[in-house]
Amino acid sequence: MKPRDLFRHFKEMQKYFIAAALVFLAGFVLGYADSAKFETLLQSQIQGLQQLARSIAAKDHSMLWLFGFIFLNNALKSIFIVFAGIFFGVLPLFFLLVNGLVLGYLASLQVQGDQLAMFLKGILPHGILEIPAIVIACAYGIRLGAIMGKGFLRLPSSQGRQVFVVEFKRFMQLSVPLMGLLVVTLLTAAIIESTITPWLIGK
């Protein structure tokens, strides 16, 4: 299928996009409002990222290493989460919730430290591309989960099995331009995050 087929399919995906965005927003609100409740879980993840960032900064051509890590990490995760939806959409929902929690938690820390402007500088330039890409990837993962769930219920019916095959085949065909869209979007976001974002934070 071609990219225009994917964009046409977006109209059918509206409820999944809304559902994915709401789960992400719920995670953000929980992470922001009840940051103390999730502090142990989220701090361990953040510390792991900080250690990785320090190791990258110590390398020669650190900006290229940073770009490569950001792009590969985000692209591989987004592709994985689309197809991880095969387990009835559970993993994409969890991925959205955790990412929302982390972002909300970081926002809470920055607001408490009177560093909201710094937080926005660090998130918005690449986040306007990266967050929608994550939401789209997870929405398609949830969609795959719905296809699998309905297919499981239709197993006793031969007609139901035929419907499942058609829906699953169409999803796989759409996944090709979807992967292209995600890769291009996250490539652009990685360029911004590894170049413009450090410059903005340093100002």
Tab-separated table of C-alpha atoms in Angstrom:
chain	number	residue	atom	x	y	z
A	1	MET	CA	0.000	0.000	0.000
A	2	LYS	CA	1.027	3.603	-0.593
A	3	PRO	CA	1.300	6.438	1.966
A	4	ARG	CA	-1.994	7.947	0.754
A	5	ASP	CA	-3.750	4.679	1.635
A	6	LEU	CA	-2.398	5.005	5.167
A	7	PHE	CA	-3.582	8.603	5.481
A	8	ARG	CA	-7.031	7.590	4.241
A	9	HIS	CA	-7.041	4.839	6.846
A	10	PHE	CA	-6.388	7.441	9.555
A	11	LYS	CA	-10.091	8.366	9.297
A	12	GLU	CA	-10.986	4.839	10.410
A	13	MET	CA	-8.447	5.075	13.226
A	14	GLN	CA	-9.871	8.167	14.915
A	15	LYS	CA	-11.286	6.339	17.949
A	16	TYR	CA	-7.999	4.471	18.410
A	17	PHE	CA	-6.004	7.712	18.173
A	18	ILE	CA	-8.297	9.311	20.757
A	19	ALA	CA	-8.065	6.283	23.059
A	20	ALA	CA	-4.256	6.193	22.809
A	21	ALA	CA	-3.968	9.937	23.442
A	22	LEU	CA	-6.253	9.682	26.486
A	23	VAL	CA	-4.195	6.837	28.000
A	24	PHE	CA	-1.012	8.872	27.487
A	25	LEU	CA	-2.687	11.931	29.015
A	26	ALA	CA	-3.931	9.869	31.971
A	27	GLY	CA	-0.356	8.679	32.575
A	28	PHE	CA	0.915	12.260	32.387
A	29	VAL	CA	-1.681	13.486	34.897
A	30	LEU	CA	-0.925	10.614	37.289
A	31	GLY	CA	2.816	11.197	37.009
A	32	TYR	CA	2.374	14.919	37.597
A	33	ALA	CA	-0.229	14.855	40.353
A	34	ASP	CA	0.996	11.785	42.285
A	35	SER	CA	4.705	11.928	41.548
A	36	ALA	CA	5.625	10.701	45.050
A	37	LYS	CA	3.619	7.507	44.519
A	38	PHE	CA	5.632	6.534	41.425
A	39	GLU	CA	8.974	8.021	42.461
A	40	THR	CA	10.814	4.737	43.065
A	41	LEU	CA	9.722	3.214	39.753
A	42	LEU	CA	10.336	6.313	37.656
A	43	GLN	CA	13.603	7.366	39.286
A	44	SER	CA	15.159	3.998	38.423
A	45	GLN	CA	14.255	4.511	34.755
A	46	ILE	CA	15.498	8.106	34.753
A	47	GLN	CA	18.784	7.180	36.446
A	48	GLY	CA	19.368	4.499	33.813
A	49	LEU	CA	18.903	7.080	31.062
A	50	GLN	CA	21.198	9.537	32.858
A	51	GLN	CA	23.972	6.942	33.093
A	52	LEU	CA	23.572	6.169	29.398
A	53	ALA	CA	23.672	9.890	28.541
A	54	ARG	CA	26.911	10.303	30.512
A	55	SER	CA	28.531	7.358	28.727
A	56	ILE	CA	27.517	8.804	25.335
A	57	ALA	CA	28.829	12.257	26.293
A	58	ALA	CA	32.233	10.715	27.081
A	59	LYS	CA	32.616	9.265	23.571
A	60	ASP	CA	34.283	10.910	20.590
A	61	HIS	CA	31.727	12.474	18.237
A	62	SER	CA	29.197	12.373	21.083
A	63	MET	CA	26.565	14.258	19.070
A	64	LEU	CA	26.526	11.529	16.407
A	65	TRP	CA	26.334	8.849	19.102
A	66	LEU	CA	23.456	10.718	20.746
A	67	PHE	CA	21.602	11.067	17.462
A	68	GLY	CA	22.118	7.384	16.643
A	69	PHE	CA	20.946	6.223	20.040
A	70	ILE	CA	17.860	8.455	20.103
A	71	PHE	CA	16.809	7.498	16.590
A	72	LEU	CA	17.385	3.760	16.886
A	73	ASN	CA	15.849	3.560	20.350
A	74	ASN	CA	12.683	5.415	19.354
A	75	ALA	CA	12.315	3.832	15.907
A	76	LEU	CA	12.807	0.261	17.129
A	77	LYS	CA	10.474	0.766	20.085
A	78	SER	CA	7.746	2.285	17.909
A	79	ILE	CA	7.943	-0.553	15.377
A	80	PHE	CA	8.000	-3.152	18.154
A	81	ILE	CA	4.989	-1.633	19.920
A	82	VAL	CA	2.858	-1.765	16.752
A	83	PHE	CA	3.321	-5.520	16.417
A	84	ALA	CA	3.361	-6.124	20.186
A	85	GLY	CA	-0.324	-5.267	19.974
A	86	ILE	CA	-0.846	-8.837	18.773
A	87	PHE	CA	-1.192	-9.755	22.465
A	88	PHE	CA	-4.654	-8.120	22.539
A	89	GLY	CA	-3.269	-4.570	22.745
A	90	VAL	CA	-1.979	-4.845	26.322
A	91	LEU	CA	1.644	-3.803	25.679
A	92	PRO	CA	0.827	-0.635	23.680
A	93	LEU	CA	-1.520	0.500	26.478
A	94	PHE	CA	1.175	-0.138	29.097
A	95	PHE	CA	3.793	1.658	26.955
A	96	LEU	CA	1.568	4.726	26.657
A	97	LEU	CA	0.842	4.797	30.375
A	98	VAL	CA	4.497	4.482	31.407
A	99	ASN	CA	5.674	7.144	28.945
A	100	GLY	CA	2.951	9.482	30.170
A	101	LEU	CA	3.951	8.790	33.787
A	102	VAL	CA	7.616	9.565	33.098
A	103	LEU	CA	6.822	12.816	31.282
A	104	GLY	CA	4.346	13.913	33.971
A	105	TYR	CA	6.840	13.066	36.714
A	106	LEU	CA	9.599	15.068	35.017
A	107	ALA	CA	7.221	17.998	34.534
A	108	SER	CA	6.326	17.892	38.237
A	109	LEU	CA	10.001	17.955	39.275
A	110	GLN	CA	10.749	20.878	36.988
A	111	VAL	CA	7.748	22.882	38.188
A	112	GLN	CA	8.732	22.258	41.828
A	113	GLY	CA	12.234	23.462	40.991
A	114	ASP	CA	10.874	26.515	39.161
A	115	GLN	CA	12.348	25.163	35.916
A	116	LEU	CA	9.207	24.922	33.761
A	117	ALA	CA	10.759	26.996	30.964
A	118	MET	CA	13.751	24.643	30.861
A	119	PHE	CA	11.428	21.629	30.744
A	120	LEU	CA	9.488	23.072	27.811
A	121	LYS	CA	12.705	23.882	25.953
A	122	GLY	CA	13.871	20.320	26.477
A	123	ILE	CA	10.625	18.628	25.446
A	124	LEU	CA	8.638	20.711	22.972
A	125	PRO	CA	11.015	20.997	19.961
A	126	HIS	CA	11.258	17.252	19.386
A	127	GLY	CA	8.161	16.276	21.397
A	128	ILE	CA	5.777	17.823	18.868
A	129	LEU	CA	6.921	15.081	16.485
A	130	GLU	CA	7.934	12.282	18.841
A	131	ILE	CA	4.814	12.173	21.030
A	132	PRO	CA	2.318	12.010	18.115
A	133	ALA	CA	4.484	9.283	16.530
A	134	ILE	CA	4.325	7.251	19.750
A	135	VAL	CA	0.558	7.773	20.000
A	136	ILE	CA	0.062	6.686	16.361
A	137	ALA	CA	2.271	3.602	16.811
A	138	CYS	CA	0.429	2.578	19.980
A	139	ALA	CA	-2.970	3.264	18.392
A	140	TYR	CA	-2.111	0.823	15.608
A	141	GLY	CA	-0.873	-1.634	18.218
A	142	ILE	CA	-4.236	-1.353	19.984
A	143	ARG	CA	-5.969	-1.790	16.633
A	144	LEU	CA	-4.021	-4.998	16.033
A	145	GLY	CA	-5.071	-6.160	19.499
A	146	ALA	CA	-8.715	-5.505	18.623
A	147	ILE	CA	-8.344	-7.492	15.389
A	148	MET	CA	-6.822	-10.383	17.310
A	149	GLY	CA	-9.519	-10.247	20.002
A	150	LYS	CA	-12.355	-10.229	17.482
A	151	GLY	CA	-10.616	-12.962	15.490
A	152	PHE	CA	-10.408	-15.139	18.596
A	153	LEU	CA	-14.155	-14.714	19.197
A	154	ARG	CA	-14.888	-15.489	15.533
A	155	LEU	CA	-12.913	-18.735	15.470
A	156	PRO	CA	-15.996	-21.016	15.617
A	157	SER	CA	-17.410	-19.417	12.443
A	158	SER	CA	-15.887	-20.035	9.027
A	159	GLN	CA	-17.196	-16.658	7.843
A	160	GLY	CA	-15.709	-15.043	10.962
A	161	ARG	CA	-12.334	-16.598	10.218
A	162	GLN	CA	-12.464	-15.221	6.686
A	163	VAL	CA	-13.227	-11.735	8.028
A	164	PHE	CA	-10.273	-12.022	10.408
A	165	VAL	CA	-7.911	-13.021	7.574
A	166	VAL	CA	-9.033	-10.028	5.485
A	167	GLU	CA	-8.626	-7.577	8.398
A	168	PHE	CA	-5.261	-8.997	9.450
A	169	LYS	CA	-3.932	-8.940	5.863
A	170	ARG	CA	-5.047	-5.337	5.429
A	171	PHE	CA	-3.360	-4.358	8.701
A	172	MET	CA	-0.091	-5.928	7.620
A	173	GLN	CA	-0.261	-4.135	4.261
A	174	LEU	CA	-0.877	-0.808	6.026
A	175	SER	CA	2.016	-1.480	8.386
A	176	VAL	CA	4.511	-0.938	5.537
A	177	PRO	CA	3.762	2.777	4.927
A	178	LEU	CA	3.155	3.151	8.684
A	179	MET	CA	6.728	2.040	9.397
A	180	GLY	CA	7.970	4.521	6.816
A	181	LEU	CA	6.008	7.369	8.403
A	182	LEU	CA	7.239	6.502	11.900
A	183	VAL	CA	10.874	6.215	10.813
A	184	VAL	CA	10.867	9.554	8.950
A	185	THR	CA	9.086	11.350	11.806
A	186	LEU	CA	11.355	9.922	14.490
A	187	LEU	CA	14.453	10.590	12.363
A	188	THR	CA	13.477	14.268	12.224
A	189	ALA	CA	12.737	14.297	15.960
A	190	ALA	CA	16.136	12.698	16.702
A	191	ILE	CA	17.940	15.351	14.633
A	192	ILE	CA	16.151	18.076	16.605
A	193	GLU	CA	16.734	16.400	19.985
A	194	SER	CA	20.455	15.851	19.373
A	195	THR	CA	21.177	19.319	17.947
A	196	ILE	CA	18.590	22.036	18.628
A	197	THR	CA	17.454	20.815	22.069
A	198	PRO	CA	20.955	20.882	23.682
A	199	TRP	CA	21.478	24.337	22.214
A	200	LEU	CA	18.185	25.614	23.659
A	201	ILE	CA	18.858	24.097	27.077
A	202	GLY	CA	22.337	25.641	27.110
A	203	LYS	CA	21.018	29.130	26.458
